[in-house]
Every structure is written in structure tokens, then in C-alpha cells.
mmCIF file of C-alpha atoms in Angstrom:
data_model
loop_
_atom_site.group_PDB
_atom_site.id
_atom_site.type_symbol
_atom_site.label_atom_id
_atom_site.label_comp_id
_atom_site.label_asym_id
_atom_site.label_seq_id
_atom_site.Cartn_x
_atom_site.Cartn_y
_atom_site.Cartn_z
ATOM 1 C CA MET Q 583 0.285 -0.020 0.216
ATOM 2 C CA SER Q 584 2.854 2.564 0.515
ATOM 3 C CA ALA Q 585 3.875 2.116 -2.751
ATOM 4 C CA ILE Q 586 0.737 3.016 -4.277
ATOM 5 C CA ASP Q 587 0.848 5.671 -1.642
ATOM 6 C CA ASP Q 588 3.536 6.930 -2.897
ATOM 7 C CA ALA Q 589 2.906 6.567 -6.522
ATOM 8 C CA GLY Q 590 -0.354 8.915 -5.685
ATOM 9 C CA ARG Q 591 1.378 11.339 -4.035
ATOM 10 C CA ARG Q 592 3.884 11.662 -6.784
ATOM 11 C CA LEU Q 593 1.277 12.277 -9.505
ATOM 12 C CA ARG Q 594 -0.791 14.739 -7.712
ATOM 13 C CA ALA Q 595 2.714 16.835 -6.970
ATOM 14 C CA ARG Q 596 3.328 16.380 -10.844
ATOM 15 C CA ARG Q 597 -0.425 17.573 -11.594
ATOM 16 C CA ARG Q 598 0.035 20.821 -8.853
ATOM 17 C CA ARG Q 599 3.191 21.759 -10.652
ATOM 18 C CA ARG Q 600 1.542 21.476 -14.376
ATOM 19 C CA ASP Q 601 -1.071 23.837 -12.612
ATOM 20 C CA TYR Q 602 0.980 26.072 -11.610
ATOM 21 C CA LEU Q 603 3.314 26.138 -14.451
ATOM 22 C CA LEU Q 604 -0.036 26.365 -16.942
ATOM 23 C CA PHE Q 605 -1.253 29.661 -14.369
ATOM 24 C CA ALA Q 606 1.817 31.284 -14.004
ATOM 25 C CA ALA Q 607 2.169 30.997 -18.419
ATOM 26 C CA PHE Q 608 -1.380 32.541 -18.550
ATOM 27 C CA ALA Q 609 -0.610 35.405 -15.613
ATOM 28 C CA ALA Q 610 3.045 36.258 -16.065
ATOM 29 C CA PRO Q 611 1.883 38.434 -19.360
ATOM 30 C CA ASN Q 612 -0.693 40.006 -17.438
ATOM 31 C CA PHE Q 613 1.318 40.750 -14.220
ATOM 32 C CA LEU Q 614 4.206 41.594 -16.276
ATOM 33 C CA PHE Q 615 1.881 44.697 -18.340
ATOM 34 C CA LEU Q 616 0.555 45.932 -14.748
ATOM 35 C CA LEU Q 617 4.127 45.968 -13.483
ATOM 36 C CA LEU Q 618 5.481 48.035 -16.587
ATOM 37 C CA PHE Q 619 2.377 50.248 -17.304
ATOM 38 C CA ALA Q 620 0.519 51.130 -13.622
ATOM 39 C CA TYR Q 621 2.840 49.734 -10.829
ATOM 40 C CA TRP Q 622 6.372 51.082 -12.040
ATOM 41 C CA PRO Q 623 5.145 54.504 -13.136
ATOM 42 C CA VAL Q 624 3.697 55.143 -9.949
ATOM 43 C CA VAL Q 625 6.973 54.327 -8.441
ATOM 44 C CA TYR Q 626 8.879 56.290 -10.484
ATOM 45 C CA ASN Q 627 6.861 59.680 -10.413
ATOM 46 C CA ALA Q 628 7.711 59.018 -6.650
ATOM 47 C CA TYR Q 629 11.356 59.028 -7.251
ATOM 48 C CA LEU Q 630 10.860 61.854 -9.784
ATOM 49 C CA SER Q 631 8.872 63.810 -6.702
ATOM 50 C CA LEU Q 632 11.848 64.080 -4.904
ATOM 51 C CA THR Q 633 14.070 65.182 -7.519
ATOM 52 C CA ASP Q 634 14.735 68.866 -9.520
ATOM 53 C CA TRP Q 635 14.248 68.461 -12.890
ATOM 54 C CA ASP Q 636 13.300 70.273 -15.933
ATOM 55 C CA MET Q 637 12.509 67.151 -18.207
ATOM 56 C CA ILE Q 638 15.953 68.452 -20.534
ATOM 57 C CA SER Q 639 19.004 68.203 -18.675
ATOM 58 C CA PRO Q 640 20.424 64.668 -18.074
ATOM 59 C CA ALA Q 641 20.885 65.547 -14.380
ATOM 60 C CA LYS Q 642 17.986 65.260 -11.624
ATOM 61 C CA ASP Q 643 19.007 67.118 -8.450
ATOM 62 C CA PHE Q 644 17.595 65.375 -5.324
ATOM 63 C CA VAL Q 645 15.741 67.607 -3.245
ATOM 64 C CA GLY Q 646 14.107 65.099 -0.545
ATOM 65 C CA LEU Q 647 10.513 66.496 0.321
ATOM 66 C CA GLY Q 648 11.409 70.074 -0.762
ATOM 67 C CA ASN Q 649 8.635 69.911 -3.498
ATOM 68 C CA TYR Q 650 5.989 68.680 -0.946
ATOM 69 C CA ALA Q 651 6.993 71.543 1.363
ATOM 70 C CA ASP Q 652 6.816 73.973 -1.595
ATOM 71 C CA LEU Q 653 3.398 72.993 -2.603
ATOM 72 C CA LEU Q 654 1.866 72.728 0.813
ATOM 73 C CA THR Q 655 2.915 75.828 1.429
ATOM 74 C CA ASP Q 656 1.926 77.337 -1.677
ATOM 75 C CA PRO Q 657 -1.575 79.409 -1.542
ATOM 76 C CA ASP Q 658 -1.775 79.075 -5.079
ATOM 77 C CA PHE Q 659 -2.191 74.957 -4.761
ATOM 78 C CA ARG Q 660 -3.813 75.203 -1.447
ATOM 79 C CA ALA Q 661 -6.724 77.338 -4.067
ATOM 80 C CA THR Q 662 -6.312 74.781 -6.658
ATOM 81 C CA LEU Q 663 -7.103 72.061 -4.006
ATOM 82 C CA TRP Q 664 -10.063 74.217 -3.148
ATOM 83 C CA ILE Q 665 -11.030 74.479 -6.714
ATOM 84 C CA THR Q 666 -10.988 70.795 -7.329
ATOM 85 C CA VAL Q 667 -13.009 69.550 -4.096
ATOM 86 C CA LEU Q 668 -15.687 72.436 -5.406
ATOM 87 C CA PHE Q 669 -15.010 70.597 -8.868
ATOM 88 C CA VAL Q 670 -15.453 66.950 -8.064
ATOM 89 C CA VAL Q 671 -18.338 67.634 -5.237
ATOM 90 C CA GLY Q 672 -20.200 69.237 -8.373
ATOM 91 C CA ILE Q 673 -20.097 66.994 -10.790
ATOM 92 C CA VAL Q 674 -20.616 63.592 -8.648
ATOM 93 C CA ALA Q 675 -23.059 64.676 -6.239
ATOM 94 C CA GLY Q 676 -25.133 66.415 -9.555
ATOM 95 C CA GLY Q 677 -24.462 63.346 -11.401
ATOM 96 C CA ILE Q 678 -25.960 61.081 -8.989
ATOM 97 C CA VAL Q 679 -29.100 62.977 -8.255
ATOM 98 C CA LEU Q 680 -29.460 63.526 -11.993
ATOM 99 C CA GLY Q 681 -28.702 60.025 -13.029
ATOM 100 C CA LEU Q 682 -30.542 58.528 -10.733
ATOM 101 C CA ALA Q 683 -33.427 61.205 -11.635
ATOM 102 C CA THR Q 684 -33.148 60.537 -15.437
ATOM 103 C CA ALA Q 685 -32.975 56.607 -14.768
ATOM 104 C CA LEU Q 686 -36.141 56.670 -12.802
ATOM 105 C CA LEU Q 687 -38.276 58.631 -15.715
ATOM 106 C CA LEU Q 688 -36.838 55.918 -18.269
ATOM 107 C CA ASN Q 689 -37.595 53.065 -16.698
ATOM 108 C CA GLN Q 690 -41.400 54.313 -17.032
ATOM 109 C CA LYS Q 691 -43.139 52.879 -19.810
ATOM 110 C CA LEU Q 692 -42.793 55.575 -22.041
ATOM 111 C CA ARG Q 693 -43.615 55.612 -25.545
ATOM 112 C CA GLY Q 694 -39.876 56.033 -27.873
ATOM 113 C CA ARG Q 695 -38.028 55.725 -24.586
ATOM 114 C CA ASN Q 696 -35.356 53.299 -26.120
ATOM 115 C CA VAL Q 697 -34.509 56.239 -28.670
ATOM 116 C CA VAL Q 698 -34.564 58.577 -25.506
ATOM 117 C CA ARG Q 699 -31.986 56.438 -23.708
ATOM 118 C CA THR Q 700 -29.726 56.480 -26.464
ATOM 119 C CA LEU Q 701 -29.884 60.057 -27.017
ATOM 120 C CA THR Q 702 -29.106 60.225 -23.178
ATOM 121 C CA PHE Q 703 -26.044 58.317 -23.109
ATOM 122 C CA ALA Q 704 -24.625 59.423 -26.496
ATOM 123 C CA PRO Q 705 -22.639 62.575 -24.827
ATOM 124 C CA TYR Q 706 -20.908 60.433 -22.749
ATOM 125 C CA VAL Q 707 -18.939 58.704 -26.167
ATOM 126 C CA LEU Q 708 -18.155 62.388 -27.727
ATOM 127 C CA SER Q 709 -14.836 63.163 -27.348
ATOM 128 C CA GLY Q 710 -13.683 65.989 -25.183
ATOM 129 C CA ALA Q 711 -12.437 67.897 -28.100
ATOM 130 C CA ALA Q 712 -16.339 67.558 -29.330
ATOM 131 C CA VAL Q 713 -18.134 68.793 -26.476
ATOM 132 C CA GLY Q 714 -15.698 71.790 -25.359
ATOM 133 C CA THR Q 715 -16.488 73.193 -29.208
ATOM 134 C CA LEU Q 716 -19.745 72.683 -28.959
ATOM 135 C CA TRP Q 717 -20.206 74.359 -25.279
ATOM 136 C CA LEU Q 718 -17.983 77.315 -25.990
ATOM 137 C CA PHE Q 719 -20.717 78.068 -28.564
ATOM 138 C CA VAL Q 720 -23.343 77.168 -26.017
ATOM 139 C CA PHE Q 721 -21.795 79.663 -23.768
ATOM 140 C CA ASP Q 722 -21.107 82.717 -26.217
ATOM 141 C CA PRO Q 723 -22.960 85.716 -25.044
ATOM 142 C CA ASN Q 724 -23.191 87.141 -28.181
ATOM 143 C CA TYR Q 725 -23.561 84.214 -30.519
ATOM 144 C CA GLY Q 726 -24.166 81.298 -28.541
ATOM 145 C CA LEU Q 727 -27.311 79.498 -27.946
ATOM 146 C CA ILE Q 728 -27.653 81.001 -24.167
ATOM 147 C CA ARG Q 729 -28.610 84.034 -25.446
ATOM 148 C CA PRO Q 730 -31.790 83.126 -26.733
ATOM 149 C CA LEU Q 731 -32.841 81.787 -23.773
ATOM 150 C CA MET Q 732 -31.809 85.375 -21.332
ATOM 151 C CA ASP Q 733 -32.757 88.199 -23.700
ATOM 152 C CA PRO Q 734 -36.722 87.202 -23.006
ATOM 153 C CA LEU Q 735 -36.199 87.011 -19.215
ATOM 154 C CA GLY Q 736 -34.409 90.600 -19.480
ATOM 155 C CA LEU Q 737 -31.262 89.179 -18.603
ATOM 156 C CA THR Q 738 -27.978 89.380 -19.753
ATOM 157 C CA ALA Q 739 -26.022 86.877 -20.771
ATOM 158 C CA PRO Q 740 -23.032 85.792 -18.657
ATOM 159 C CA ALA Q 741 -19.643 85.203 -20.194
ATOM 160 C CA MET Q 742 -19.598 81.807 -18.730
ATOM 161 C CA MET Q 743 -16.324 80.754 -19.995
ATOM 162 C CA THR Q 744 -14.358 84.101 -19.677
ATOM 163 C CA ASP Q 745 -15.482 85.364 -16.563
ATOM 164 C CA SER Q 746 -13.848 83.690 -13.134
ATOM 165 C CA LYS Q 747 -17.221 84.332 -11.178
ATOM 166 C CA TRP Q 748 -18.927 81.894 -13.611
ATOM 167 C CA ALA Q 749 -16.105 79.801 -15.322
ATOM 168 C CA LEU Q 750 -16.107 76.703 -12.936
ATOM 169 C CA THR Q 751 -19.959 76.726 -12.812
ATOM 170 C CA GLY Q 752 -19.820 76.230 -16.409
ATOM 171 C CA LEU Q 753 -17.218 73.509 -16.190
ATOM 172 C CA ILE Q 754 -19.353 71.847 -13.621
ATOM 173 C CA LEU Q 755 -22.541 72.080 -15.794
ATOM 174 C CA VAL Q 756 -20.655 70.672 -19.278
ATOM 175 C CA TYR Q 757 -19.439 67.748 -16.933
ATOM 176 C CA LEU Q 758 -22.691 66.787 -15.834
ATOM 177 C CA TRP Q 759 -24.213 67.018 -19.469
ATOM 178 C CA LYS Q 760 -21.364 64.934 -20.681
ATOM 179 C CA ASN Q 761 -21.449 62.353 -17.365
ATOM 180 C CA THR Q 762 -24.994 62.165 -16.527
ATOM 181 C CA GLY Q 763 -25.785 59.679 -18.867
ATOM 182 C CA PHE Q 764 -23.553 56.976 -17.855
ATOM 183 C CA VAL Q 765 -24.667 57.325 -14.426
ATOM 184 C CA ALA Q 766 -28.397 57.255 -15.504
ATOM 185 C CA VAL Q 767 -27.685 53.765 -17.725
ATOM 186 C CA VAL Q 768 -25.811 52.258 -14.383
ATOM 187 C CA TYR Q 769 -28.898 52.955 -12.284
ATOM 188 C CA LEU Q 770 -31.103 51.837 -14.757
ATOM 189 C CA ALA Q 771 -29.889 48.596 -15.070
ATOM 190 C CA GLY Q 772 -30.030 48.163 -11.329
ATOM 191 C CA LEU Q 773 -33.444 49.431 -11.586
ATOM 192 C CA GLN Q 774 -34.124 46.410 -14.166
ATOM 193 C CA GLY Q 775 -32.821 44.181 -11.709
ATOM 194 C CA LEU Q 776 -34.844 44.985 -8.446
ATOM 195 C CA PRO Q 777 -37.807 42.590 -7.417
ATOM 196 C CA ARG Q 778 -40.938 43.263 -8.570
ATOM 197 C CA GLU Q 779 -42.847 41.321 -5.599
ATOM 198 C CA VAL Q 780 -41.258 43.881 -3.273
ATOM 199 C CA TYR Q 781 -43.127 46.584 -5.004
ATOM 200 C CA GLU Q 782 -46.454 44.770 -5.085
ATOM 201 C CA ALA Q 783 -46.127 44.312 -1.377
ATOM 202 C CA ALA Q 784 -45.171 47.575 -1.051
ATOM 203 C CA ALA Q 785 -48.510 49.057 -3.061
ATOM 204 C CA LEU Q 786 -50.551 46.222 -1.281
ATOM 205 C CA ASP Q 787 -49.993 47.944 2.142
ATOM 206 C CA GLY Q 788 -50.550 51.591 0.932
ATOM 207 C CA ALA Q 789 -47.005 52.767 0.429
ATOM 208 C CA GLY Q 790 -47.100 55.739 -1.678
ATOM 209 C CA PRO Q 791 -44.302 56.169 -4.415
ATOM 210 C CA TRP Q 792 -42.376 58.316 -2.397
ATOM 211 C CA THR Q 793 -42.451 56.037 0.591
ATOM 212 C CA ARG Q 794 -41.435 53.114 -1.837
ATOM 213 C CA LEU Q 795 -38.625 55.178 -3.388
ATOM 214 C CA ARG Q 796 -37.432 55.989 0.286
ATOM 215 C CA ARG Q 797 -37.825 52.677 1.705
ATOM 216 C CA ILE Q 798 -37.588 50.180 -0.935
ATOM 217 C CA THR Q 799 -35.693 51.383 -4.485
ATOM 218 C CA LEU Q 800 -32.624 53.739 -2.619
ATOM 219 C CA PRO Q 801 -31.425 50.947 0.056
ATOM 220 C CA LEU Q 802 -32.153 48.392 -2.806
ATOM 221 C CA LEU Q 803 -29.881 50.479 -4.985
ATOM 222 C CA SER Q 804 -27.271 51.258 -2.661
ATOM 223 C CA PRO Q 805 -24.661 48.640 -4.116
ATOM 224 C CA VAL Q 806 -24.842 50.933 -7.210
ATOM 225 C CA THR Q 807 -24.634 53.825 -5.936
ATOM 226 C CA PHE Q 808 -21.409 52.805 -3.905
ATOM 227 C CA PHE Q 809 -19.807 51.848 -7.157
ATOM 228 C CA LEU Q 810 -20.491 54.923 -9.028
ATOM 229 C CA LEU Q 811 -19.353 56.935 -6.153
ATOM 230 C CA VAL Q 812 -15.741 55.391 -5.687
ATOM 231 C CA THR Q 813 -15.366 55.369 -9.938
ATOM 232 C CA CYS Q 814 -16.779 58.731 -10.509
ATOM 233 C CA THR Q 815 -14.909 60.517 -7.826
ATOM 234 C CA ILE Q 816 -11.791 58.868 -9.285
ATOM 235 C CA SER Q 817 -12.594 59.954 -13.122
ATOM 236 C CA THR Q 818 -13.458 63.526 -11.859
ATOM 237 C CA PHE Q 819 -10.578 64.076 -9.859
ATOM 238 C CA GLN Q 820 -8.700 63.164 -13.451
ATOM 239 C CA ALA Q 821 -10.606 64.857 -15.838
ATOM 240 C CA PHE Q 822 -8.488 67.352 -17.972
ATOM 241 C CA ASP Q 823 -10.313 67.063 -21.914
ATOM 242 C CA VAL Q 824 -12.899 69.173 -21.595
ATOM 243 C CA LEU Q 825 -11.176 71.416 -19.232
ATOM 244 C CA ALA Q 826 -8.054 72.004 -21.393
ATOM 245 C CA MET Q 827 -10.510 72.464 -24.423
ATOM 246 C CA MET Q 828 -12.426 75.467 -22.768
ATOM 247 C CA THR Q 829 -10.875 76.763 -20.286
ATOM 248 C CA SER Q 830 -7.233 75.863 -19.516
ATOM 249 C CA GLY Q 831 -6.944 76.271 -16.134
ATOM 250 C CA GLY Q 832 -8.635 79.904 -16.476
ATOM 251 C CA PRO Q 833 -9.769 82.449 -16.370
ATOM 252 C CA GLY Q 834 -7.020 83.058 -14.362
ATOM 253 C CA THR Q 835 -6.964 80.200 -12.082
ATOM 254 C CA SER Q 836 -10.293 80.009 -11.278
ATOM 255 C CA THR Q 837 -10.660 76.541 -13.534
ATOM 256 C CA SER Q 838 -6.964 75.142 -12.192
ATOM 257 C CA THR Q 839 -7.758 71.837 -10.780
ATOM 258 C CA LEU Q 840 -4.985 69.369 -9.654
ATOM 259 C CA SER Q 841 -4.930 67.624 -12.685
ATOM 260 C CA TRP Q 842 -4.774 70.687 -14.840
ATOM 261 C CA PHE Q 843 -1.827 72.095 -12.147
ATOM 262 C CA ILE Q 844 0.033 68.662 -12.784
ATOM 263 C CA TYR Q 845 -0.183 69.264 -16.500
ATOM 264 C CA ASP Q 846 0.924 72.956 -16.391
ATOM 265 C CA GLN Q 847 3.922 72.341 -13.899
ATOM 266 C CA GLY Q 848 5.109 69.450 -15.954
ATOM 267 C CA PHE Q 849 4.113 70.324 -19.627
ATOM 268 C CA ARG Q 850 4.395 74.257 -19.480
ATOM 269 C CA ALA Q 851 6.570 74.806 -16.632
ATOM 270 C CA PHE Q 852 8.995 72.235 -16.931
ATOM 271 C CA ASP Q 853 9.016 71.344 -13.787
ATOM 272 C CA ALA Q 854 8.839 67.466 -12.850
ATOM 273 C CA GLY Q 855 9.680 67.522 -9.265
ATOM 274 C CA ARG Q 856 6.764 69.628 -8.725
ATOM 275 C CA ALA Q 857 4.211 67.946 -11.301
ATOM 276 C CA ALA Q 858 5.289 64.634 -9.989
ATOM 277 C CA ALA Q 859 4.550 65.780 -6.192
ATOM 278 C CA GLY Q 860 1.246 66.897 -7.151
ATOM 279 C CA ALA Q 861 0.675 63.420 -8.828
ATOM 280 C CA MET Q 862 1.461 61.769 -5.526
ATOM 281 C CA ILE Q 863 -0.842 63.963 -3.471
ATOM 282 C CA MET Q 864 -3.512 63.121 -5.984
ATOM 283 C CA PHE Q 865 -2.787 59.628 -5.958
ATOM 284 C CA ALA Q 866 -2.834 60.168 -2.127
ATOM 285 C CA VAL Q 867 -5.887 61.734 -1.466
ATOM 286 C CA LEU Q 868 -8.229 59.122 -3.980
ATOM 287 C CA LEU Q 869 -6.437 56.587 -1.875
ATOM 288 C CA LEU Q 870 -7.688 57.905 1.399
ATOM 289 C CA ILE Q 871 -11.078 58.724 -0.243
ATOM 290 C CA THR Q 872 -12.024 54.872 -1.725
ATOM 291 C CA ALA Q 873 -10.854 53.553 1.536
ATOM 292 C CA GLY Q 874 -12.924 55.961 3.414
ATOM 293 C CA GLN Q 875 -15.779 55.208 1.195
ATOM 294 C CA ALA Q 876 -14.893 51.607 1.014
ATOM 295 C CA ARG Q 877 -14.778 51.611 5.039
ATOM 296 C CA TYR Q 878 -17.827 53.549 5.841
ATOM 297 C CA LEU Q 879 -20.450 53.658 3.027
ATOM 298 C CA GLU Q 880 -20.064 50.183 2.003
ATOM 299 C CA ARG Q 881 -21.494 49.503 5.720
ATOM 300 C CA LYS Q 882 -24.866 51.179 4.356
ATOM 301 C CA VAL Q 883 -24.729 49.210 1.561
ATOM 302 C CA HIS Q 884 -27.705 46.402 1.251
ATOM 303 C CA TYR Q 885 -26.764 43.735 -0.785
ATOM 304 C CA GLN Q 886 -29.303 40.945 -1.718
#
């Protein structure tokens, strides 16, 4: 029996080695791509944040935490952080509310709702350049589409993209127009997966539409809301295309978000150290926000 047991163990060991080799053969290319294009850039960026380099000269002067100290004591950078907070909160909170409202509407049995669903999602797939060009025309105070809306009310159309008081608001409106369709489609998928019998039972108990929304729909949609909060927060922090097309961080620095600051420092001021330090601060902020959302918000998530 011992010889048979030994042969069986050797056979199982060979099978395990074969399985490990097969797993390594399939996983190694993916791991290599992640290492080269995801992890290594973060490590190298962290190294650059500790240097003073103009992206041209071959030498990089090591300055330690000097770039971080300069940024955190720079009033312009603190203003950039505050602008970024307003930008992210406006887009994420507004997108969640508008997307949910749109999804609830599109979930009704309305004539032509499939066409409306397509039109709602269409702005999300447009390029940032196309969206920026379109809305620059819409916001033009002299010839744009905003003027016919203001004239009957006796109001003067604001210079949304050239007035520092309005530029950030206008930019948030544009991103809401572009991103709300994505949020609505995700919420719509969640709504269509909710159990109908729960709503039927609530209706029999006399629950009205608002009660059903507050007591049933929102709790059951909490996993979808959690997913959207995490993904939309990350993508909004990194938003760049429409911003670059419409305002380039201006007028002045009124729309200079953290993503634009990194680009401006790296590719316009040629200060790779400050740009890398700004990128690492963004990385740390996103890491803290995501961890906080996972720790505290997930407690309120009701998984079916």
C-alpha cells in the first residue's frame, strides 16, 4: 500500500506543478503589463517627486521632500485643492442626483423610451474636444444658444468661460451634461434588476411612490450608488479633456484643478519635480477617499 500511496502522491505533485506552470504561463503576461504600465510609473513618479528636474537636462537634483513642502505652503496650490474639491463634489453629487432621476424616468413605460435612452447616453461617448467645442458655442454671450434663453427674461447672458465668477460653474454644467447619461444607464440597469414582488407588496400595504422610493428603491440601489461614487470620484479627479479645451485652467486660475496643475507644472513650466509631487498628492487623496468610501459607505450598502 505504501508504494501505491507514494505513486499517488508523486502523481498529485506532478499535477500541481503542471497546474502552477499553466497558471504562470497565463498570468505572467498580464502581471508583466501591470508591472510595466501601472506599478512602475507610480514608483518612478514617486522618485521624480523627490528631485528637481526640468525634463531636459540629464541630471536630476535630489531635493527630498522639498517639492512637497513648497506645494503645501503655496497659497496657489491650496487654492487649486479647494477648486478641485468644489469641482469634484459638484460633478459627483450632481451626477448621482440627475442620473438617478433620469433613470427613474427612463424606467417607466413611455413611448420612444429606447430612443431617449440612446440620446441620454450619447454625450458620454463623445470626445472631450467635441464636447468642449459645442459648449463654447453654447456659452458664447453674443452668438451662443444661451443668449436667446436670457433675452426674453431681460437678462444679460454671462460670459461663462471668460468670467472667473462663472467659469467653474459652467465647467461643472458641461461635465454633468456629458456624464449624467453614464450614471443614468448604470442606475437603469440596477432598477431593472430589482424584485417586482417587493414593490407589489408595498403597494398592497398602501405605500406611496415617495415611500417606495425612500424605503425600497434607494436601499436596494445602494450597491450601485456605492460603485458610482467610487468610480465617478476617481474619474472626476482625473478629468482633463473638456477642461483643457474650454478654459485651460482659466480665467486666471479659477478652473485650475489638480489634474490641470500637474499638466501645467510638468509640460508648460517644465518642473517635473513639482508636477510629480502634485501627482503623488492626488494619488494619496484618491487612496484616502476610496478607502474611506469602502470603510464607511459600504456599511450602509444592502447587498441582495
